[in-house]
Amino acid sequence: MTPAHRATGPDRADGPHQPASPGTLWRALLARLLLPLLLIVAATGALGVYTAQRLTDRTFDRWLIDAARSLAHQVRLIDGRAMVDLGGEAEDILAYDVVDKTYFSVRQHGQHVAGHRDIPAEGEHISRYDDGLVFDATFAGHPVRVAAVTVGQGEAQAQVLVAETLIKRRGVRVDLQLMLIPLGLLLLIAAAAIVLALRWTIQPLERIAAQWNERSHASLQTIDLHGVPGELMPFATALNDLLTRIHQLLLRERRFAANAAHQIRTPLAGLQLGLARAADAPDLPQARAVIAELQGSTQRTARLLQQLLALGRLDPEAAFDLGAAPTDLVALAHDVGALYLDAALARGIDLALETPVDTVQATVQPALVSEALGNLVDNALRYCPAGATVEIRVLSDPPTLQVDDSGPGLPPDEREAVLERFVRGRGAGGDGSGLGLAIVREIAELHRATLTLGDSPLGGLSVRLAFVGGVLPTAPGSSPPAA
């Protein structure tokens, strides 16, 4: 394929010109089409000439044998001796050929009886027929083709030889070889047609390459599919899908960066003001009181940063090996519940673990699932008032982690929205950031698990994480994110 002209967009850095690769599609197609065509035409021409020449030689040989048999009818065997009285009949039989010279000879027991004495009785390139044989020889200084026919039997046998020069045969061979010229012209025409057809066929590829090269490196605009052949449509569509996914991913990351900056700016500003208040405090007790307030703000900021880092690692578009292994969800839920027990006691919330069975096995990445369950428990503790109940449940069919609470719950029309990053319910209080459920959703996507928000039998919200599909396929050689 001829490389398309590379236009330099406003944002494209000039670089060294990339020469066309020797292994281009253009050359590969030419080689795969023209070489077989050349071989087929060459083989067809050679086989045709060889076959026609064989048929011509057999025809000429047949004529020589017929001429020899006609002369053989004039041979008489009297008392075992060959007697020939041809007169002018031999000349009448042979003289009609005005191109080649024809000679004959009759012999018996190696002795000359009639005709020319020195016609060879044997030679090369022998062709045997039912009524005689034909061979190549030299007579009178010229190459000839000789037909030999036997008359009589036993001691009375005689041999009739007819020799002919090769002028007609050679002329026919030249004519047959000249027939290859039109075949060669047809080969050239076919090759030109193939080249033009290939040029026309690869134009859509060149157009796609031109569209791609004319853009700046930052452009993710999809390729125009108008006029793309059906065979190239899967390629072009896949390329457009890739560009769309990259564009969406970049938009998502930009939104994430903007929202993260907004979320971090507020607590950092609060910390700065708190530090200024502590510095301006008139005495040590007031400074300590301000610092105690700052400790709570610092903990919330640390939690926010932890969630932001978790979201940065948990990108479903990035393929990595989860390191999934058979895991006991009952033991995992027990460990996570123990981590949040002090926080529940501090808030006056009853935190319980309900496991109908002793063990529930699931193939998951334990650290990520612990992170997901921890976010669900943390959310429940943050939005439930004192005196509420939060229950962690482990179900076995399918393997499921479920967190129920007796808090204010969440209206059904808001449940899908709160799964997005930085989105909180309209009536949400507390100090949440709107990242917990987004982290849980992305961990669920990585495990092909089902995440469901519903009404809890305790009166609040129920969040159910069911592992029904198995983990996503991953890229070889990649590593899991740290939880």
C-alpha positions as a printed NumPy array, in Angstrom:
array([[  0.   ,   0.   ,   0.   ],
       [  1.322,   3.421,  -0.848],
       [  1.755,   5.373,   2.387],
       [ -0.65 ,   8.274,   2.717],
       [  0.604,  11.838,   3.088],
       [  0.938,  12.701,   6.765],
       [ -0.483,  16.101,   7.509],
       [  0.793,  17.926,  10.55 ],
       [ -2.082,  19.064,  12.728],
       [ -1.879,  22.033,  15.027],
       [ -1.075,  19.838,  18.027],
       [  1.034,  17.193,  16.252],
       [  4.765,  17.312,  16.876],
       [  6.83 ,  16.974,  13.739],
       [  8.756,  13.712,  13.661],
       [ 10.966,  11.8  ,  11.265],
       [  9.271,  10.51 ,   8.158],
       [  8.441,   6.85 ,   8.473],
       [  9.323,   4.933,   5.291],
       [  6.928,   2.35 ,   3.937],
       [  7.49 ,  -1.079,   5.406],
       [  8.693,  -3.707,   2.928],
       [  6.044,  -6.067,   4.219],
       [  3.069,  -3.971,   3.155],
       [ -0.386,  -5.306,   2.417],
       [ -0.027,  -3.954,  -1.126],
       [  3.042,  -6.07 ,  -1.847],
       [  1.622,  -9.103,  -0.106],
       [ -1.549,  -8.993,  -2.211],
       [  0.439,  -8.488,  -5.411],
       [  2.69 , -11.421,  -4.594],
       [ -0.208, -13.697,  -3.659],
       [ -2.135, -12.881,  -6.829],
       [  0.511, -12.335,  -9.506],
       [  2.872, -15.175,  -8.622],
       [  0.16 , -17.883,  -8.805],
       [ -1.158, -16.296, -12.011],
       [  2.337, -16.322, -13.522],
       [  2.863, -19.942, -12.518],
       [ -0.537, -20.985, -13.868],
       [ -0.022, -19.213, -17.201],
       [  3.519, -20.554, -17.562],
       [  2.437, -24.086, -16.707],
       [ -0.576, -23.847, -19.027],
       [  1.526, -22.525, -21.904],
       [  4.278, -25.093, -21.434],
       [  1.807, -27.952, -21.111],
       [ -0.176, -26.73 , -24.115],
       [  2.911, -26.452, -26.326],
       [  4.193, -29.827, -25.171],
       [  0.831, -31.524, -25.76 ],
       [  0.344, -29.919, -29.18 ],
       [  3.89 , -30.823, -30.178],
       [  3.356, -34.426, -29.102],
       [  0.15 , -34.64 , -31.115],
       [  1.854, -33.067, -34.134],
       [  4.794, -35.461, -33.915],
       [  2.445, -38.423, -33.663],
       [  0.539, -37.171, -36.709],
       [  3.728, -36.83 , -38.752],
       [  4.949, -40.213, -37.491],
       [  1.645, -41.755, -38.487],
       [  2.011, -40.341, -41.988],
       [  5.517, -41.812, -42.311],
       [  4.297, -45.237, -41.217],
       [  1.376, -45.043, -43.648],
       [  3.79 , -44.114, -46.442],
       [  6.05 , -47.028, -45.504],
       [  3.077, -49.421, -45.424],
       [  1.955, -48.192, -48.838],
       [  5.428, -48.996, -50.194],
       [  5.424, -52.312, -48.365],
       [  2.389, -53.376, -50.392],
       [  4.583, -53.151, -53.499],
       [  7.114, -55.667, -52.124],
       [  6.727, -59.286, -53.319],
       [  8.367, -62.262, -51.646],
       [  9.182, -64.939, -54.229],
       [ 10.986, -68.068, -53.02 ],
       [ 12.017, -66.17 , -49.88 ],
       [ 13.517, -63.289, -51.797],
       [ 12.126, -59.76 , -51.788],
       [ 11.305, -58.518, -55.231],
       [ 10.401, -54.863, -55.771],
       [  9.21 , -53.416, -59.025],
       [  8.108, -49.912, -58.025],
       [  8.74 , -48.087, -61.252],
       [  7.36 , -44.569, -60.834],
       [  4.89 , -45.519, -58.097],
       [  7.297, -44.668, -55.28 ],
       [  7.846, -41.222, -56.746],
       [  4.083, -40.764, -57.087],
       [  3.627, -41.72 , -53.412],
       [  6.391, -39.49 , -52.053],
       [  6.789, -36.602, -54.48 ],
       [  3.653, -34.7  , -53.412],
       [  5.506, -33.165, -50.428],
       [  7.093, -29.942, -51.718],
       [  8.446, -28.852, -48.28 ],
       [ 10.352, -31.825, -46.97 ],
       [ 12.484, -34.307, -48.878],
       [ 11.379, -37.911, -48.52 ],
       [ 13.532, -40.986, -49.123],
       [ 12.845, -44.716, -49.025],
       [ 14.751, -47.973, -48.887],
       [ 13.874, -51.684, -49.051],
       [ 16.24 , -54.175, -47.389],
       [ 16.359, -57.878, -46.713],
       [ 18.832, -59.499, -44.326],
       [ 20.754, -56.223, -44.288],
       [ 21.169, -56.209, -48.038],
       [ 19.943, -53.337, -50.179],
       [ 17.03 , -54.26 , -52.417],
       [ 15.661, -50.899, -53.653],
       [ 15.708, -47.159, -52.956],
       [ 18.492, -45.254, -51.207],
       [ 21.258, -47.388, -49.779],
       [ 22.404, -45.332, -46.753],
       [ 19.155, -44.674, -44.873],
       [ 19.885, -45.694, -41.248],
       [ 17.952, -48.699, -39.955],
       [ 18.129, -47.51 , -36.33 ],
       [ 18.406, -44.233, -34.404],
       [ 17.339, -42.241, -31.323],
       [ 14.071, -41.118, -29.74 ],
       [ 12.273, -44.247, -30.865],
       [  8.463, -44.24 , -30.925],
       [  6.866, -47.676, -31.28 ],
       [  3.485, -48.238, -32.913],
       [  1.481, -51.39 , -33.56 ],
       [  2.536, -51.582, -37.215],
       [  6.023, -50.106, -37.085],
       [  8.438, -47.8  , -35.356],
       [  9.775, -44.274, -35.95 ],
       [ 13.117, -42.827, -34.846],
       [ 15.462, -39.873, -35.35 ],
       [ 18.542, -40.252, -37.534],
       [ 20.809, -38.368, -39.941],
       [ 20.804, -38.948, -43.693],
       [ 22.653, -37.071, -46.407],
       [ 23.881, -34.614, -43.794],
       [ 20.371, -33.654, -42.658],
       [ 18.406, -34.706, -39.606],
       [ 15.527, -36.951, -40.612],
       [ 12.71 , -38.899, -39.056],
       [ 12.635, -42.537, -40.248],
       [  9.711, -44.973, -40.258],
       [ 10.489, -48.723, -40.394],
       [  7.906, -51.36 , -41.433],
       [  8.506, -55.125, -41.696],
       [  7.14 , -57.277, -44.542],
       [  6.875, -61.062, -44.371],
       [  7.946, -63.491, -41.666],
       [ 10.954, -65.564, -40.729],
       [ 13.748, -65.846, -43.302],
       [ 11.615, -64.127, -45.903],
       [ 11.319, -60.879, -43.912],
       [ 12.086, -57.579, -45.583],
       [ 12.228, -54.048, -44.155],
       [ 10.823, -50.893, -45.712],
       [ 12.305, -47.564, -44.532],
       [ 10.88 , -44.108, -45.267],
       [ 12.898, -41.044, -44.158],
       [ 11.703, -37.442, -44.113],
       [ 13.484, -34.203, -43.316],
       [ 12.206, -32.079, -40.389],
       [ 11.321, -28.778, -42.053],
       [  7.551, -29.054, -41.509],
       [  8.001, -30.315, -37.953],
       [ 10.257, -27.421, -37.049],
       [  7.871, -24.973, -38.666],
       [  5.01 , -26.34 , -36.602],
       [  7.106, -26.041, -33.428],
       [  7.858, -22.409, -34.21 ],
       [  4.155, -21.762, -34.81 ],
       [  3.301, -23.393, -31.493],
       [  5.872, -21.274, -29.688],
       [  4.499, -18.144, -31.349],
       [  1.143, -19.034, -29.845],
       [  2.683, -18.211, -26.45 ],
       [  2.882, -14.534, -27.417],
       [ -0.899, -13.931, -27.104],
       [ -0.793, -15.874, -23.852],
       [  1.935, -13.552, -22.59 ],
       [ -0.109, -10.532, -23.644],
       [ -3.085, -11.924, -21.767],
       [ -0.832, -12.342, -18.722],
       [  0.219,  -8.697, -18.933],
       [ -3.388,  -7.552, -19.319],
       [ -4.484,  -9.702, -16.371],
       [ -1.6  ,  -8.39 , -14.249],
       [ -2.522,  -4.802, -15.09 ],
       [ -6.163,  -5.514, -14.243],
       [ -5.118,  -7.041, -10.911],
       [ -2.941,  -4.039, -10.071],
       [ -5.753,  -1.61 , -10.882],
       [ -8.273,  -3.698,  -8.944],
       [ -5.974,  -3.803,  -5.921],
       [ -5.42 ,  -0.074,  -6.084],
       [ -9.167,   0.459,  -6.184],
       [ -9.739,  -2.079,  -3.396],
       [ -7.263,  -0.62 ,  -0.916],
       [ -8.418,   2.958,  -1.435],
       [-10.743,   2.724,   1.607],
       [ -7.764,   1.676,   3.737],
       [ -5.721,   4.56 ,   2.405],
       [ -8.632,   6.899,   3.081],
       [ -8.842,   5.655,   6.679],
       [ -5.083,   6.093,   7.059],
       [ -5.307,   9.591,   5.59 ],
       [ -8.121,  10.545,   7.97 ],
       [ -6.067,   9.233,  10.87 ],
       [ -2.845,  10.986,   9.855],
       [ -4.522,  14.333,   9.238],
       [ -5.623,  14.604,  12.844],
       [ -3.755,  15.917,  15.814],
       [ -2.532,  13.43 ,  18.375],
       [ -5.235,  14.579,  20.794],
       [ -8.153,  13.982,  18.418],
       [-10.38 ,  11.008,  19.178],
       [-13.011,  11.693,  16.509],
       [-14.355,   8.502,  14.962],
       [-13.667,   7.554,  11.354],
       [-16.282,   8.225,   8.679],
       [-17.68 ,   4.823,   7.652],
       [-19.279,   6.099,   4.44 ],
       [-17.997,   4.103,   1.474],
       [-16.147,   1.529,   3.575],
       [-16.536,  -1.958,   2.002],
       [-18.308,  -4.623,   3.977],
       [-15.099,  -6.632,   4.425],
       [-13.422,  -3.644,   6.125],
       [-16.467,  -2.639,   8.146],
       [-15.601,  -4.873,  11.174],
       [-12.116,  -3.339,  11.288],
       [-13.352,   0.234,  10.96 ],
       [-16.174,  -0.354,  13.441],
       [-13.801,  -1.899,  15.966],
       [-11.447,   1.062,  15.567],
       [-14.311,   3.5  ,  16.1  ],
       [-15.453,   1.526,  19.146],
       [-11.926,   1.733,  20.542],
       [-11.793,   5.484,  19.931],
       [-15.184,   5.899,  21.589],
       [-14.112,   3.882,  24.618],
       [-10.892,   5.868,  24.937],
       [-12.847,   9.111,  24.624],
       [-15.319,   8.014,  27.284],
       [-12.496,   6.865,  29.536],
       [-10.714,  10.207,  29.202],
       [-13.945,  12.085,  29.925],
       [-14.498,   9.875,  32.932],
       [-11.001,  10.5  ,  34.229],
       [-11.322,  14.24 ,  33.655],
       [-14.583,  14.29 ,  35.593],
       [-12.96 ,  12.2  ,  38.284],
       [ -9.99 ,  14.581,  38.546],
       [-12.261,  17.631,  38.659],
       [-14.555,  16.104,  41.289],
       [-11.612,  14.838,  43.315],
       [-10.036,  18.288,  43.298],
       [-13.347,  19.78 ,  44.438],
       [-13.776,  17.18 ,  47.194],
       [-10.236,  17.648,  48.49 ],
       [-10.275,  21.447,  48.287],
       [-12.959,  21.837,  50.975],
       [-11.343,  19.73 ,  53.748],
       [ -7.929,  21.187,  52.979],
       [ -9.338,  24.686,  53.314],
       [-10.883,  23.646,  56.617],
       [ -7.548,  22.305,  57.824],
       [ -5.836,  25.564,  56.89 ],
       [ -8.421,  27.603,  58.762],
       [ -8.188,  25.268,  61.745],
       [ -4.429,  25.564,  61.861],
       [ -4.761,  29.341,  61.706],
       [ -7.267,  29.228,  64.584],
       [ -4.935,  27.031,  66.615],
       [ -2.051,  29.392,  65.96 ],
       [ -4.155,  32.396,  67.044],
       [ -5.561,  30.683,  70.155],
       [ -4.898,  32.825,  73.285],
       [ -4.023,  29.836,  75.45 ],
       [ -3.081,  26.17 ,  75.242],
       [ -6.512,  24.692,  76.176],
       [ -8.226,  26.512,  73.316],
       [ -5.47 ,  25.436,  70.911],
       [ -5.893,  21.818,  72.023],
       [ -9.647,  22.057,  71.448],
       [ -9.072,  23.292,  67.902],
       [ -6.534,  20.513,  67.301],
       [ -9.059,  17.944,  68.55 ],
       [-11.512,  19.229,  65.927],
       [ -8.776,  19.035,  63.314],
       [ -8.148,  15.382,  64.158],
       [-11.675,  14.473,  63.118],
       [-11.34 ,  16.513,  59.933],
       [ -7.993,  14.864,  59.226],
       [ -9.518,  11.408,  59.631],
       [-12.309,  12.277,  57.196],
       [ -9.774,  13.66 ,  54.721],
       [ -7.65 ,  10.518,  55.035],
       [-10.725,   8.381,  54.403],
       [-11.566,  10.49 ,  51.344],
       [ -8.036,  10.124,  49.979],
       [ -8.154,   6.383,  50.62 ],
       [-11.367,   6.1  ,  48.623],
       [ -9.983,   8.244,  45.798],
       [ -6.904,   6.036,  45.567],
       [ -9.101,   2.949,  45.561],
       [-11.157,   4.347,  42.685],
       [ -7.985,   5.194,  40.78 ],
       [ -6.879,   1.568,  41.042],
       [-10.278,   0.03 ,  40.343],
       [-10.755,   0.941,  36.699],
       [-12.871,  -1.747,  34.988],
       [-11.42 ,  -0.647,  31.62 ],
       [ -7.916,  -1.673,  32.714],
       [ -7.203,  -5.386,  32.513],
       [ -5.216,  -6.841,  35.406],
       [ -5.007, -10.185,  37.129],
       [ -7.263, -10.083,  40.168],
       [ -5.432, -12.917,  41.852],
       [ -8.8  , -14.499,  42.62 ],
       [ -8.785, -17.537,  44.884],
       [-11.342, -19.643,  46.764],
       [-12.286, -17.536,  49.771],
       [-14.488, -18.164,  52.807],
       [-16.934, -15.257,  52.806],
       [-17.998, -16.022,  56.393],
       [-14.453, -15.547,  57.692],
       [-14.023, -12.476,  55.505],
       [-17.239, -10.908,  56.842],
       [-16.158, -11.677,  60.417],
       [-12.812,  -9.916,  59.886],
       [-14.419,  -6.844,  58.294],
       [-17.035,  -6.618,  61.035],
       [-14.305,  -6.709,  63.677],
       [-12.599,  -3.723,  62.023],
       [-15.746,  -1.577,  62.329],
       [-16.873,  -2.74 ,  65.768],
       [-15.245,   0.165,  67.614],
       [-16.735,   2.701,  65.184],
       [-20.187,   1.173,  65.694],
       [-19.838,   1.326,  69.49 ],
       [-18.667,   4.934,  69.278],
       [-21.771,   5.862,  67.274],
       [-24.121,   3.84 ,  69.472],
       [-25.053,   1.466,  66.635],
       [-25.616,  -2.268,  67.043],
       [-23.377,  -4.113,  64.504],
       [-24.283,  -7.784,  64.002],
       [-23.094, -10.67 ,  61.818],
       [-25.619, -13.259,  60.632],
       [-24.311, -16.438,  58.933],
       [-26.842, -19.261,  58.433],
       [-23.991, -21.654,  57.544],
       [-20.457, -22.074,  58.881],
       [-18.661, -21.454,  55.575],
       [-19.484, -20.026,  52.149],
       [-16.839, -20.421,  49.438],
       [-16.462, -18.036,  46.487],
       [-13.647, -17.446,  44.004],
       [-12.827, -13.772,  44.592],
       [ -9.956, -11.405,  45.292],
       [-10.142, -11.261,  49.099],
       [ -8.626,  -7.792,  49.568],
       [-10.992,  -6.189,  47.034],
       [-14.076,  -7.901,  48.447],
       [-13.017,  -6.842,  51.945],
       [-12.753,  -3.272,  50.632],
       [-16.245,  -3.513,  49.131],
       [-17.817,  -4.924,  52.286],
       [-15.97 ,  -2.356,  54.392],
       [-17.427,   0.468,  52.306],
       [-20.941,  -0.944,  52.703],
       [-20.55 ,  -1.191,  56.482],
       [-18.934,   2.254,  56.672],
       [-21.803,   3.779,  54.66 ],
       [-24.387,   2.177,  56.911],
       [-22.644,   3.424,  60.058],
       [-22.291,   6.964,  58.686],
       [-25.936,   7.385,  57.654],
       [-27.658,   5.549,  60.516],
       [-28.564,   7.409,  63.692],
       [-27.569,   6.286,  67.174],
       [-29.542,   3.275,  68.355],
       [-29.854,   1.841,  64.825],
       [-28.945,  -1.69 ,  63.8  ],
       [-26.56 ,  -2.763,  61.025],
       [-26.432,  -6.44 ,  60.033],
       [-23.833,  -8.189,  57.872],
       [-25.323, -11.302,  56.287],
       [-23.593, -14.084,  54.36 ],
       [-25.774, -16.235,  52.079],
       [-24.733, -19.371,  50.223],
       [-26.874, -19.719,  47.083],
       [-25.396, -17.878,  45.312],
       [-22.457, -16.747,  47.473],
       [-23.646, -13.35 ,  48.683],
       [-22.617, -10.563,  51.045],
       [-25.493,  -8.392,  52.253],
       [-25.589,  -5.358,  54.537],
       [-28.95 ,  -4.323,  56.056],
       [-29.609,  -1.334,  58.29 ],
       [-32.491,   0.283,  60.098],
       [-31.529,   3.786,  59.016],
       [-33.435,   6.274,  56.879],
       [-33.08 ,   4.166,  53.73 ],
       [-32.902,   5.465,  50.168],
       [-35.767,   6.278,  47.775],
       [-35.98 ,   3.861,  44.801],
       [-35.522,   6.66 ,  42.253],
       [-32.129,   7.568,  43.764],
       [-30.628,   4.088,  44.077],
       [-29.158,   3.926,  40.581],
       [-27.696,   7.43 ,  40.773],
       [-25.837,   6.913,  44.068],
       [-23.737,   4.201,  42.397],
       [-21.973,   6.952,  40.442],
       [-18.897,   8.702,  41.784],
       [-19.422,  11.715,  44.079],
       [-23.212,  11.284,  44.089],
       [-25.12 ,  11.219,  47.394],
       [-28.784,  10.906,  48.182],
       [-30.778,  14.117,  48.366],
       [-31.541,  13.666,  52.051],
       [-28.149,  12.295,  53.   ],
       [-26.581,  13.76 ,  56.094],
       [-23.324,  12.848,  57.726],
       [-19.872,  13.387,  56.335],
       [-19.829,  11.017,  53.365],
       [-18.173,  11.803,  50.046],
       [-20.35 ,   9.805,  47.653],
       [-17.558,   7.364,  46.759],
       [-18.318,   4.273,  48.84 ],
       [-21.016,   2.723,  46.645],
       [-19.078,   3.672,  43.48 ],
       [-16.12 ,   1.66 ,  44.778],
       [-18.402,  -1.28 ,  45.564],
       [-19.939,  -1.161,  42.084],
       [-16.549,  -1.235,  40.346],
       [-15.34 ,  -4.115,  42.519],
       [-18.577,  -5.913,  41.625],
       [-17.939,  -5.306,  37.9  ],
       [-14.423,  -6.732,  38.197],
       [-15.902,  -9.884,  39.752],
       [-18.943,  -9.975,  37.432],
       [-20.999,  -9.85 ,  40.569],
       [-24.526,  -8.474,  40.917],
       [-24.97 ,  -5.354,  43.071],
       [-28.559,  -4.676,  44.181],
       [-29.995,  -1.909,  46.358],
       [-33.369,  -2.556,  47.961],
       [-35.497,  -2.207,  51.046],
       [-34.178,  -3.845,  54.197],
       [-36.373,  -5.943,  56.484],
       [-34.908,  -3.779,  59.26 ],
       [-36.598,  -0.74 ,  57.718],
       [-33.647,   0.955,  56.055],
       [-31.463,   0.134,  53.054],
       [-30.352,  -3.33 ,  51.96 ],
       [-27.28 ,  -3.683,  49.71 ],
       [-26.722,  -7.139,  48.23 ],
       [-23.47 ,  -8.24 ,  46.5  ],
       [-23.975, -11.652,  44.816],
       [-21.043, -13.446,  43.141],
       [-22.725, -15.227,  40.242],
       [-20.489, -14.741,  37.183],
       [-16.831, -15.192,  38.029],
       [-14.041, -12.676,  37.563],
       [-13.363, -10.828,  34.312],
       [-10.745, -12.18 ,  31.849],
       [ -7.432, -10.429,  32.402],
       [ -4.28 ,  -9.616,  30.502],
       [ -1.289, -11.963,  30.959],
       [  1.583, -10.649,  32.995],
       [ -0.508,  -8.017,  34.805],
       [ -0.854,  -7.64 ,  38.53 ],
       [ -3.775,  -6.841,  40.836],
       [ -4.22 ,  -3.475,  42.423],
       [ -3.39 ,  -3.164,  46.048],
       [ -6.49 ,  -2.901,  48.156]])
